[in-house]
Coordinates of C-alpha atoms in Angstrom, one line a residue:
X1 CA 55.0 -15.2 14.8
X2 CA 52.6 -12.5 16.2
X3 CA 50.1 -13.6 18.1
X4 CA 46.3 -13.0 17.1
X5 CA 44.6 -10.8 19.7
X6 CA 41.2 -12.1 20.8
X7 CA 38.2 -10.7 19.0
X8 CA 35.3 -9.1 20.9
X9 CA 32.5 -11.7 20.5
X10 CA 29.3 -11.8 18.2
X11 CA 26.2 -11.9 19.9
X12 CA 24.6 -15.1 21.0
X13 CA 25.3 -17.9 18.7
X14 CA 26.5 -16.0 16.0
X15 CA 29.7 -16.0 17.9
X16 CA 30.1 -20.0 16.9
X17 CA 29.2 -19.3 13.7
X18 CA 31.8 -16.3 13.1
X19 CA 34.5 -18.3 14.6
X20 CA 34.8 -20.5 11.6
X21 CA 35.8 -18.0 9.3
X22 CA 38.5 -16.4 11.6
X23 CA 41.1 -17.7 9.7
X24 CA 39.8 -16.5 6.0
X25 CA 40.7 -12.8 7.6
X26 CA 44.3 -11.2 9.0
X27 CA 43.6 -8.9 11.0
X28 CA 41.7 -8.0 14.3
X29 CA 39.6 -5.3 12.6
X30 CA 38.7 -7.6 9.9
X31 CA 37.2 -10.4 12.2
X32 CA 35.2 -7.8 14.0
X33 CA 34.0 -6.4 10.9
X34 CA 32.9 -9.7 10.0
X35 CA 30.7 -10.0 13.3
X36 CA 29.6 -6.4 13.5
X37 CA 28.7 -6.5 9.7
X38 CA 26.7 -9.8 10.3
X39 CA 24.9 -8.4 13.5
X40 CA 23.5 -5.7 11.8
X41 CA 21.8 -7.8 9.1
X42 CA 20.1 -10.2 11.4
X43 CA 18.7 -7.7 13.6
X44 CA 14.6 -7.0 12.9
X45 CA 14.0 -5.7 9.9
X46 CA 13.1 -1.8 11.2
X47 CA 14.4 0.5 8.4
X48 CA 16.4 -0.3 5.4
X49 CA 19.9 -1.6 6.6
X50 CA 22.5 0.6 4.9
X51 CA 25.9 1.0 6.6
X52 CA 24.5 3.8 9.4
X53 CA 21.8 1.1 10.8
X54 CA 24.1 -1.7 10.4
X55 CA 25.9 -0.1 13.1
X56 CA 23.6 1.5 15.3
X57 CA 23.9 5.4 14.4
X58 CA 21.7 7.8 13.2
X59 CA 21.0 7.8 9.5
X60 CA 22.7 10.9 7.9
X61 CA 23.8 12.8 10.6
X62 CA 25.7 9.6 12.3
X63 CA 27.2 8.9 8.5
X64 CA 30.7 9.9 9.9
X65 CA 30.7 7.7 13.7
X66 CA 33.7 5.9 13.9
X67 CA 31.3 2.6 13.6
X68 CA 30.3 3.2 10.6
X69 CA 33.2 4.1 9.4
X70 CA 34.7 0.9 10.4
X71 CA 32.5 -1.0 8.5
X72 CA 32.7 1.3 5.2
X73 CA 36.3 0.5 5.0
X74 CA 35.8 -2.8 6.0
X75 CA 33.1 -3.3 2.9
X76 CA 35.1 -1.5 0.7
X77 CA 39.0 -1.0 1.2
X78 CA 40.1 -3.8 3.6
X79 CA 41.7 -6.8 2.5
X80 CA 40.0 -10.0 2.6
X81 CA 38.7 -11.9 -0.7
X82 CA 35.0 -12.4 -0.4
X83 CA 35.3 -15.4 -2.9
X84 CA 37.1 -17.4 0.3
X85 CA 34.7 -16.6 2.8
X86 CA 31.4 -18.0 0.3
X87 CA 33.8 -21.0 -0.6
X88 CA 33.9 -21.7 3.4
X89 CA 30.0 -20.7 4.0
X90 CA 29.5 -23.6 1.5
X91 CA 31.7 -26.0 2.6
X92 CA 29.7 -26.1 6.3
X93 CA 26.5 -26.2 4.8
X94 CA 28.3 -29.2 2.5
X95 CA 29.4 -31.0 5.3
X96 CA 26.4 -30.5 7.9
X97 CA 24.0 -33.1 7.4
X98 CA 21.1 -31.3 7.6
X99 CA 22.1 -28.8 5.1
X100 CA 24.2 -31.4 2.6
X101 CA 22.6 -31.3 -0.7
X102 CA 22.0 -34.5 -2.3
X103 CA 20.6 -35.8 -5.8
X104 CA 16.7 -35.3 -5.3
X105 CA 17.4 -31.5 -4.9
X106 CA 17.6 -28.8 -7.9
X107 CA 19.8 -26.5 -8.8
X108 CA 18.3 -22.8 -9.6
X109 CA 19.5 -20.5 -11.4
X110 CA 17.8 -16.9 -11.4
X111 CA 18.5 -13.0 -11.2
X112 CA 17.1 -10.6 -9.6
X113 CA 17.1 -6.7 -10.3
X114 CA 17.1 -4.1 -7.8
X115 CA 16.8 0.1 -8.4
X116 CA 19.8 2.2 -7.7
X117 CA 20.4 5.1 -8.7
X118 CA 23.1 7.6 -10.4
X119 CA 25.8 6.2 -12.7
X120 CA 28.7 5.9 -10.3
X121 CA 28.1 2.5 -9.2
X122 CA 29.3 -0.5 -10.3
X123 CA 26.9 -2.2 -12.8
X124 CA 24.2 -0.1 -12.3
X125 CA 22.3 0.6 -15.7
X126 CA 18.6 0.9 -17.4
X127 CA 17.5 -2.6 -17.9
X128 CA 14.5 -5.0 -16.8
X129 CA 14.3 -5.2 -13.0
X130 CA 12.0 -8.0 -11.8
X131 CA 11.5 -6.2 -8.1
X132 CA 10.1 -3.5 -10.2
X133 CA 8.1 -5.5 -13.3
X134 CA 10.0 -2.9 -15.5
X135 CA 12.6 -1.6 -17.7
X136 CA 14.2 0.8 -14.7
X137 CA 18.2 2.0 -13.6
X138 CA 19.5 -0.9 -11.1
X139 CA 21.7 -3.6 -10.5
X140 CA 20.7 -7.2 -11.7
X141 CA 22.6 -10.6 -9.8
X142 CA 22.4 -13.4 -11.5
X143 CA 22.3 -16.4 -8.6
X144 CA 22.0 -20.1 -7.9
X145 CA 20.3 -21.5 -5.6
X146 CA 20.0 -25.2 -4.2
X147 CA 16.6 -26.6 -2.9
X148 CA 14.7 -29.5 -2.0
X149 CA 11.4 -29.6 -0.2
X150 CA 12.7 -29.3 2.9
X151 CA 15.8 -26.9 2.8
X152 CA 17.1 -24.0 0.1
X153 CA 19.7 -21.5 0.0
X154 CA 22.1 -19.3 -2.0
X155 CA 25.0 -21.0 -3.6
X156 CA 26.9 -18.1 -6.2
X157 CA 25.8 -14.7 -6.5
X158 CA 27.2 -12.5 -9.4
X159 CA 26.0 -9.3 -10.6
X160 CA 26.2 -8.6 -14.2
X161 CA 27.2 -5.6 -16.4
X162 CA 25.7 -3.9 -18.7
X163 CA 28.0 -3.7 -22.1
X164 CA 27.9 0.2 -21.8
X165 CA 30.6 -0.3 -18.9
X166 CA 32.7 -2.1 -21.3
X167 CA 34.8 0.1 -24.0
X168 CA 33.4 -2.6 -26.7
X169 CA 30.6 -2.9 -25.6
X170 CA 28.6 -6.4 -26.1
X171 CA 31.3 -7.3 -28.6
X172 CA 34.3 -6.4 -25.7
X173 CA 36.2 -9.4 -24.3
X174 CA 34.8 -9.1 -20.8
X175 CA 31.2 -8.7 -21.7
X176 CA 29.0 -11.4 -20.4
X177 CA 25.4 -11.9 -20.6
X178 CA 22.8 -13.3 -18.2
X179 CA 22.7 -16.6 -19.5
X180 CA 26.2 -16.8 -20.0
X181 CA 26.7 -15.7 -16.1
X182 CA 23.9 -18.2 -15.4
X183 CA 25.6 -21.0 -16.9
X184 CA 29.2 -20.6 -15.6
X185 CA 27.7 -20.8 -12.1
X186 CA 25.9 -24.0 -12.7
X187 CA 29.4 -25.4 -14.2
X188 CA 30.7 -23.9 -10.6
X189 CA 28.5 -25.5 -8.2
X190 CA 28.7 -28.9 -9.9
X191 CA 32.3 -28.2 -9.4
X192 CA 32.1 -27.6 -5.5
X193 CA 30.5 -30.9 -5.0
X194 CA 26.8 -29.6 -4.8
X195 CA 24.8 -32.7 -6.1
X196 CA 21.5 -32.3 -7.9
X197 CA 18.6 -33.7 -9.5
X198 CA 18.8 -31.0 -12.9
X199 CA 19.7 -27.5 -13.5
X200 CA 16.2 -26.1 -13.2
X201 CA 15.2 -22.1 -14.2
X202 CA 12.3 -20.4 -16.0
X203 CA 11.3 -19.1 -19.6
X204 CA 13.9 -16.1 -18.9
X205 CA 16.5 -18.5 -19.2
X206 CA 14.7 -21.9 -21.0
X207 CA 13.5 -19.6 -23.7
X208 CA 17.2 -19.3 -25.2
X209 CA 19.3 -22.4 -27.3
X210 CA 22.3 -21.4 -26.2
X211 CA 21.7 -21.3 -22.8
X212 CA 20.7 -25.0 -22.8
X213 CA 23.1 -25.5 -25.3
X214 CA 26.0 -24.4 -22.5
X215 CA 24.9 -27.0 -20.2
X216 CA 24.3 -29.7 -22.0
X217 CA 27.6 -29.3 -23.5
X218 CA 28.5 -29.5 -19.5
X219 CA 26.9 -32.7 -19.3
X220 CA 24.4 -30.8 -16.6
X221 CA 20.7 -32.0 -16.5
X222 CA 17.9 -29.4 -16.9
X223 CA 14.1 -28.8 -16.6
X224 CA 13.1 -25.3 -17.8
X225 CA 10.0 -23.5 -18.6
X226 CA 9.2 -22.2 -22.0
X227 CA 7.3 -19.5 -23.0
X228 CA 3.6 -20.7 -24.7
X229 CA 4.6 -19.3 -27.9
X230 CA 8.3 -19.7 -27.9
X231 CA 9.6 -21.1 -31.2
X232 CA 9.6 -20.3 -34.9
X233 CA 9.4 -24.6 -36.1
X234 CA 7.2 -24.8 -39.1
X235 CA 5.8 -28.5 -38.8
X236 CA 2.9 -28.5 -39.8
X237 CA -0.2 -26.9 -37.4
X238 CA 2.5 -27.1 -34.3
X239 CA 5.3 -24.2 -34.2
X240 CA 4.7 -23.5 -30.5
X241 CA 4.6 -25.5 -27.3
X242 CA 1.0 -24.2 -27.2
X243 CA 0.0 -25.5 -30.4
X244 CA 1.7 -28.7 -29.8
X245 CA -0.3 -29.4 -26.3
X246 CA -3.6 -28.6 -28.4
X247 CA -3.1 -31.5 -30.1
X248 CA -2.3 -34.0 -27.6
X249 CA -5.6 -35.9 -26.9
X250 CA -7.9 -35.2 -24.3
X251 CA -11.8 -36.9 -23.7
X252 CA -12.1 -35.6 -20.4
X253 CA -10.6 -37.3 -16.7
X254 CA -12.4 -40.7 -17.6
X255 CA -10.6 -40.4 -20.7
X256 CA -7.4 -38.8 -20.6
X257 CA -6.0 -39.6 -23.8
X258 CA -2.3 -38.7 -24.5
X259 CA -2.7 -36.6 -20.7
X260 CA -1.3 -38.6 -17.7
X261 CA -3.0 -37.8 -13.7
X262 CA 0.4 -36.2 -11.6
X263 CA -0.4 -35.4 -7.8
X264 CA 1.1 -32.5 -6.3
X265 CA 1.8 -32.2 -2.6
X266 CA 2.1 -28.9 -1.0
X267 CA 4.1 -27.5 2.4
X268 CA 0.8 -27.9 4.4
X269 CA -0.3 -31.1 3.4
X270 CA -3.1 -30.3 0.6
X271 CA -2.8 -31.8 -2.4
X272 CA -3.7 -31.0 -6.2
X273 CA -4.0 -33.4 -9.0
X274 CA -2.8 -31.7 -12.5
X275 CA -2.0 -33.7 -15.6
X276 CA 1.1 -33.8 -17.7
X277 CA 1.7 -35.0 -20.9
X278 CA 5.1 -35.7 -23.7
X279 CA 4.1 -33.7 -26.7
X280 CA 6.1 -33.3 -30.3
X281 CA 7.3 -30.1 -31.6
X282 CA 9.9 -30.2 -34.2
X283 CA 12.7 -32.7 -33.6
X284 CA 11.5 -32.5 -29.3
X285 CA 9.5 -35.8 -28.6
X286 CA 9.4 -38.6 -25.9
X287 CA 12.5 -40.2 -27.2
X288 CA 14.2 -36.8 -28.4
X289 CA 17.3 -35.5 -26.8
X290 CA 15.2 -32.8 -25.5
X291 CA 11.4 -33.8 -24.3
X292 CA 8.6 -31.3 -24.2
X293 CA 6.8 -31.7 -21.4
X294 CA 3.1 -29.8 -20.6
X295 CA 2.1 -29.9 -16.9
X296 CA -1.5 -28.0 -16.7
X297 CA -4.5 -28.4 -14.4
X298 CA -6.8 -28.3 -17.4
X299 CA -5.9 -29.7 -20.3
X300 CA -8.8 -29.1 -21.9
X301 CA -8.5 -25.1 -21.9
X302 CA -4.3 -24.9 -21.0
X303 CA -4.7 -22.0 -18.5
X304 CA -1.7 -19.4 -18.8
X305 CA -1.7 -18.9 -15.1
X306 CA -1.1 -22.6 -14.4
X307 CA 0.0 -24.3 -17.3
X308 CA 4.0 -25.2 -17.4
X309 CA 5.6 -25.9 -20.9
X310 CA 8.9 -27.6 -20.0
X311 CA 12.1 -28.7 -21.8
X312 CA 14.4 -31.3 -20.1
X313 CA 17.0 -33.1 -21.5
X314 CA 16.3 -35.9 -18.8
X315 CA 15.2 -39.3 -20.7
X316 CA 11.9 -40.8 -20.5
X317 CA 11.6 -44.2 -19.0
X318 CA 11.4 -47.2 -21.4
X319 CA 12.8 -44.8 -24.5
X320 CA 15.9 -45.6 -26.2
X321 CA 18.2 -43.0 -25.0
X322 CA 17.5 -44.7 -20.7
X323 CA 20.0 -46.9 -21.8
X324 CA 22.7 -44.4 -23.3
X325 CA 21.9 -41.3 -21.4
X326 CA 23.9 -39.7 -18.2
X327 CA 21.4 -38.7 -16.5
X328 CA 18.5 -41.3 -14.8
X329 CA 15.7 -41.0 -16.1
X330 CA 12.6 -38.9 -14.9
X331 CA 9.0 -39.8 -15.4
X332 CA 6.2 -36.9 -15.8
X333 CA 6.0 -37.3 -12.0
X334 CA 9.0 -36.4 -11.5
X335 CA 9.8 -34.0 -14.3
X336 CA 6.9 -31.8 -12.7
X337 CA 8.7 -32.5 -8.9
X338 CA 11.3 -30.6 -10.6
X339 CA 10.3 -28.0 -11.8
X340 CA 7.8 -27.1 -8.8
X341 CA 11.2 -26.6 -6.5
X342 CA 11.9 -23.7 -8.4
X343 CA 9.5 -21.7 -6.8
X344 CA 12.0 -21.7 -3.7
X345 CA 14.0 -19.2 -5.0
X346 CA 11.1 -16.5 -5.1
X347 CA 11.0 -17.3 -1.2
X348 CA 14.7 -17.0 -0.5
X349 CA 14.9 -13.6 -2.6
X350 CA 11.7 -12.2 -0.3
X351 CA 13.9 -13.3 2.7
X352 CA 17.3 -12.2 1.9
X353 CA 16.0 -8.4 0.7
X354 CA 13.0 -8.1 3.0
X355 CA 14.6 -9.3 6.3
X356 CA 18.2 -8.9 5.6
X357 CA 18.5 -5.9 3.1
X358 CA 20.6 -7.4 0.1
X359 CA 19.8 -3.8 -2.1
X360 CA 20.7 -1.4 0.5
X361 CA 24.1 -1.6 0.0
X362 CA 25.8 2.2 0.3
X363 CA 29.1 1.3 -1.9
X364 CA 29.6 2.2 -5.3
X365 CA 32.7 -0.3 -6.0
X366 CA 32.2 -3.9 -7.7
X367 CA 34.5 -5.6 -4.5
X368 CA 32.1 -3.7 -1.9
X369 CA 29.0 -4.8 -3.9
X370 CA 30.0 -8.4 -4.1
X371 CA 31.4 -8.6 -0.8
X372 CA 27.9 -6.9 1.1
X373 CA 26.1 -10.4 -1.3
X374 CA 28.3 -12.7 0.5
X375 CA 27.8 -11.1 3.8
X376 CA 24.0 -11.3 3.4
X377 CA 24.8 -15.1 2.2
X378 CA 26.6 -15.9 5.3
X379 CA 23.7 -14.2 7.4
X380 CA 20.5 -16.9 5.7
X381 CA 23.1 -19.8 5.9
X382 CA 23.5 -18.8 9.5
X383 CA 19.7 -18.8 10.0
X384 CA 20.0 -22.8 9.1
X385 CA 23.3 -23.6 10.8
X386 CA 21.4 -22.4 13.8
X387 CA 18.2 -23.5 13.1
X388 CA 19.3 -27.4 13.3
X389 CA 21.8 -26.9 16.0
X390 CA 20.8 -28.5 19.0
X391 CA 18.9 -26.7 21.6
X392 CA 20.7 -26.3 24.4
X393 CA 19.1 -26.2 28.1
X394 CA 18.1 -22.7 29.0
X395 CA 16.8 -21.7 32.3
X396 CA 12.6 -21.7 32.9
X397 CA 11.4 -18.8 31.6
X398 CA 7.8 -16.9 32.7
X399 CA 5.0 -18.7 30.3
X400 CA 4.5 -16.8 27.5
X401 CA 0.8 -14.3 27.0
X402 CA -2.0 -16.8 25.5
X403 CA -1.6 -15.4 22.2
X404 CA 2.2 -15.2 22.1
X405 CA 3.6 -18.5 20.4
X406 CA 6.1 -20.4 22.3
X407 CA 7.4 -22.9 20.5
X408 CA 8.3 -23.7 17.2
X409 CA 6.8 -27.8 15.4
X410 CA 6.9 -26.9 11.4
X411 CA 10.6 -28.9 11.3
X412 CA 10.2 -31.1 14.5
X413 CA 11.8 -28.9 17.4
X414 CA 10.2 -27.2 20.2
X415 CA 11.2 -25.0 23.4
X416 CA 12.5 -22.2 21.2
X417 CA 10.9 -19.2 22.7
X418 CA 9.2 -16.5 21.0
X419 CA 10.5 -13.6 18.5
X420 CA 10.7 -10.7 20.5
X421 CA 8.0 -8.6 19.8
X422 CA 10.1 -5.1 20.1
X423 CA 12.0 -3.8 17.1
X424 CA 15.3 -5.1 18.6
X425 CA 16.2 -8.4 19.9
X426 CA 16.1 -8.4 24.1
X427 CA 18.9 -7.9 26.0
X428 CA 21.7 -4.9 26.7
X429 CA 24.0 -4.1 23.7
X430 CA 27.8 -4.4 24.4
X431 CA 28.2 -0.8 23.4
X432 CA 26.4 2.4 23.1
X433 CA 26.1 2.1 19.0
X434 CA 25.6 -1.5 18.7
X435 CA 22.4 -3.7 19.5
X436 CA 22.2 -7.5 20.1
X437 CA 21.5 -8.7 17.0
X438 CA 19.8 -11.9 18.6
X439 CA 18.0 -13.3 21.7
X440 CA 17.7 -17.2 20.1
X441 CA 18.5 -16.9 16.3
X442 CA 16.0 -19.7 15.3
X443 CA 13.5 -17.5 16.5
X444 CA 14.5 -15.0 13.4
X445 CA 14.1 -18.0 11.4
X446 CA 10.9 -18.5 12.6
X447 CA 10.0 -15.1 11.9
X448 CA 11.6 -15.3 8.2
X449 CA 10.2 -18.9 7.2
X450 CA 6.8 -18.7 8.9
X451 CA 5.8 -15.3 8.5
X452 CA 4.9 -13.5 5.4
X453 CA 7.6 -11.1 4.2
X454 CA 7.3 -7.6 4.2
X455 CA 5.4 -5.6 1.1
X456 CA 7.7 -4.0 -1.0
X457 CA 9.7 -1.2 0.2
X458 CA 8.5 2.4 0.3
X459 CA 9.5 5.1 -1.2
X460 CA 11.6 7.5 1.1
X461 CA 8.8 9.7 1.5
X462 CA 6.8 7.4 2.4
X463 CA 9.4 5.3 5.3
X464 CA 9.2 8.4 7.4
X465 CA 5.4 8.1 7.6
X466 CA 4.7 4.2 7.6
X467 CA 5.8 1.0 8.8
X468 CA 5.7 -2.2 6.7
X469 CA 3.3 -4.5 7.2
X470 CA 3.1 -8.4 6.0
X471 CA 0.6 -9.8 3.4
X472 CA 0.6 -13.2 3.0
X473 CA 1.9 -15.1 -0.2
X474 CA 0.0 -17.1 -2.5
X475 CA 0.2 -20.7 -1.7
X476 CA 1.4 -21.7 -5.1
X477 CA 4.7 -19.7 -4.6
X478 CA 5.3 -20.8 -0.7
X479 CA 3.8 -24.2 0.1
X480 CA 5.3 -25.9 -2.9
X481 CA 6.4 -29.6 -1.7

């Protein structure tokens, strides 16, 4: 048997993190694809990272450097199955205690559109894109994601295709929708061990029978929004979860009614009192197979902005299906709890395109496109791996300008010294086209958790002239607890 030759190493601790896959990929060039490829994505987010900045060369003219070369064929022709190397990305985040998923967490199921353009690439087409608010050409990826309130991340990324690829059409064999997509990679993670509280995803998704019909037939859990008119039930005044919240009761806070006080606890500590309530539509009740719940800070006026109409197929305490059911049951508390985690994977989509570049993908083939996803996958579970590693001792360092953080206390550690404040991490690279992709990684961490993401990306036109520059978030979206 040949034996393997050694692999130039990853930067830093990326190096330990590499390592572990070495075995998913045959060849030499293949394991130092992997690294390079990884590299480039966690460097500072400076410029869009197609395949030229992922290596280090100059964007059009440096198109044909033998580095970024490498890594085209390494995206696109070599040889390694992409589905392997997310199967073992999840098994270490399975198996690390800090990163296990456990029964209080959800499960989120989402997609997410970005523009591309031409008709060359794999499931590009004209359809809603939510980066965009509008009907535009692009790819969508439909995703999961698992998160509690202290930890989220990717689980199963696949984009989907529009039926004008298909010879058929919608009514072709290999045509699947959204929500079919959606549902088959709920069915996957419960498959791969990934424990969870309920299946939870918004009116995109909760808005349609059939997808909630696919997992309860799966015997998955769910809590998903509704949209405030959704339905077509005529029972008398109440055909919409709108109509059916009018007419629980409501006298005011002294006198609540049908209306029941739930407390919300946010990331930094502030708290918000909002009331929730079982309402009746149709055959839905408190003791239905599916509940309607309505979670609103004013039951009085139901505010669109910040009212939540909910269907979950999760019993209510004290009702005759408890006893039958096979899933525990969930008070309003808790239903609301649920559904609150779902914000996470707004912030995890922010992170993944606005600091690691998941839509500037050069490839046009459906292998290249999926594996560049699982690449960028690898690169955010690497941010945690690293993140709850233990620090090792490092030499005393120069104490840092006064306004220059030096340590990082949001998750209990400290001594990790500041994010660079250059483009590029500090350091010399280990070849003329290549750039240390980290000085300490949980400083990028830092960077991606505490900091606001980066505005929407400019035009072309407009990169050549501006930077970007942060806003903040609103608080509802990012310090959800």
């Amino acid at each position: 048997m040949t034996k393997r030759l050694p692999c130039p190493p990853a930067p830093g601790p990326l190096e330990g993190y590499a390592a572990r896959f070495d075995d998913l990929f045959e060849t030499l060039a293949q394991r130092r694809g992997f690294r390079e490829y990884l590299a480039g994505l966690l460097l500072p987010r400076d410029r869009n990272k197609t395949l030229t900045c992922l290596a280090g060369a100059e964007p059009v003219v440096g198109a044909q450097h033998a580095a970024v070369q490498r890594l085209q064929f390494f995206l696109s022709e070599s040889t390694w199955d992409h589905e392997q190397v997310n199967a073992r990305r999840l098994e270490l985040l399975l198996t690390d205690p800090a990163t296990a998923p456990h029964g209080m967490g959800v499960l989120v199921v989402d997609d997410s559109g970005d523009r591309k353009d031409g008709s060359a690439t794999a499931h590009v087409g004209k359809q809603y894109l939510g980066s965009v608010g509008k009907i535009d050409r692009g790819v969508v990826t439909v995703t999961t994601c698992w998160a509690d309130e202290r930890v989220y991340y990717p689980l199963h990324a696949v984009p989907y295709t529009p039926a004008h690829h298909f010879p058929g059409g919608k009514k072709d064999p290999g045509f699947r929708t959204k929500l079919q997509i959606g549902a088959t990679l709920a069915c996957h993670a419960a498959e791969a061990g990934v424990s969870f509280r309920a299946v939870v995803a918004d009116c995109a998704y909760g808005d349609h029978t059939c997808f909630r019909a696919e997992l309860f037939d799966a015997h998955l859990p769910f809590v998903m929004a509704l949209k405030r008119g959704h339905g077509t039930w005529q029972y008398k005044d109440a055909f919409r979860p709108v109509d059916a919240a009018r007419e629980l009761a409501w006298h005011g806070p002294q006198q609540p009614g049908d209306w029941q006080p739930v407390t919300r606890t946010f990331r930094d500590g502030r708290t918000a009192t909002w009331w929730a309530a079982d309402a009746r539509l149709g055959w839905w009740g408190p003791n239905g197979v599916v509940r309607l719940v309505v979670a609103t800070t004013d039951p009085a006026t139901l505010p669109e902005t910040s009212t939540w109409y909910l269907a979950t197929n999760l019993p209510r305490p004290g009702s005759p299906r408890e006893a039958h059911s096979r899933h525990a049951a969930a008070d309003l508390t808790e239903v609301v709890r649920i559904y609150g985690l779902r914000h996470w994977v707004e912030q995890s989509y922010k992170q993944v395109k606005d600091e690691l570049g998941w839509a500037d993908f050069q490839v046009r083939s459906d292998t290249a496109i999926r594996r560049h996803q699982t690449l960028v996958n690898c690169a955010f579970s690497f941010c945690w791996n690293t993140w709850f590693a233990p620090l090792t001792p490092t030499p005393a360092t120069p104490a840092p300008e006064p306004d220059t953080p030096s340590e990082v206390t949001e998750r209990g550690r400290t001594g990790v010294p500041a994010a660079p404040a250059g483009l590029l991490a500090p350091s010399h690279p280990g070849r003329p086209w290549l750039a240390d992709a980290l000085g300490h990684a949980a400083t990028l961490l830092a960077s991606m958790v505490d900091e606001a993401p980066a505005r929407r990306t400019p035009s072309p036109p407009q990169r050549r002239r501006h930077r970007q520059t942060s806003r903040p978030l609103p608080p509802g979206l990012t310090n959800h607890r």
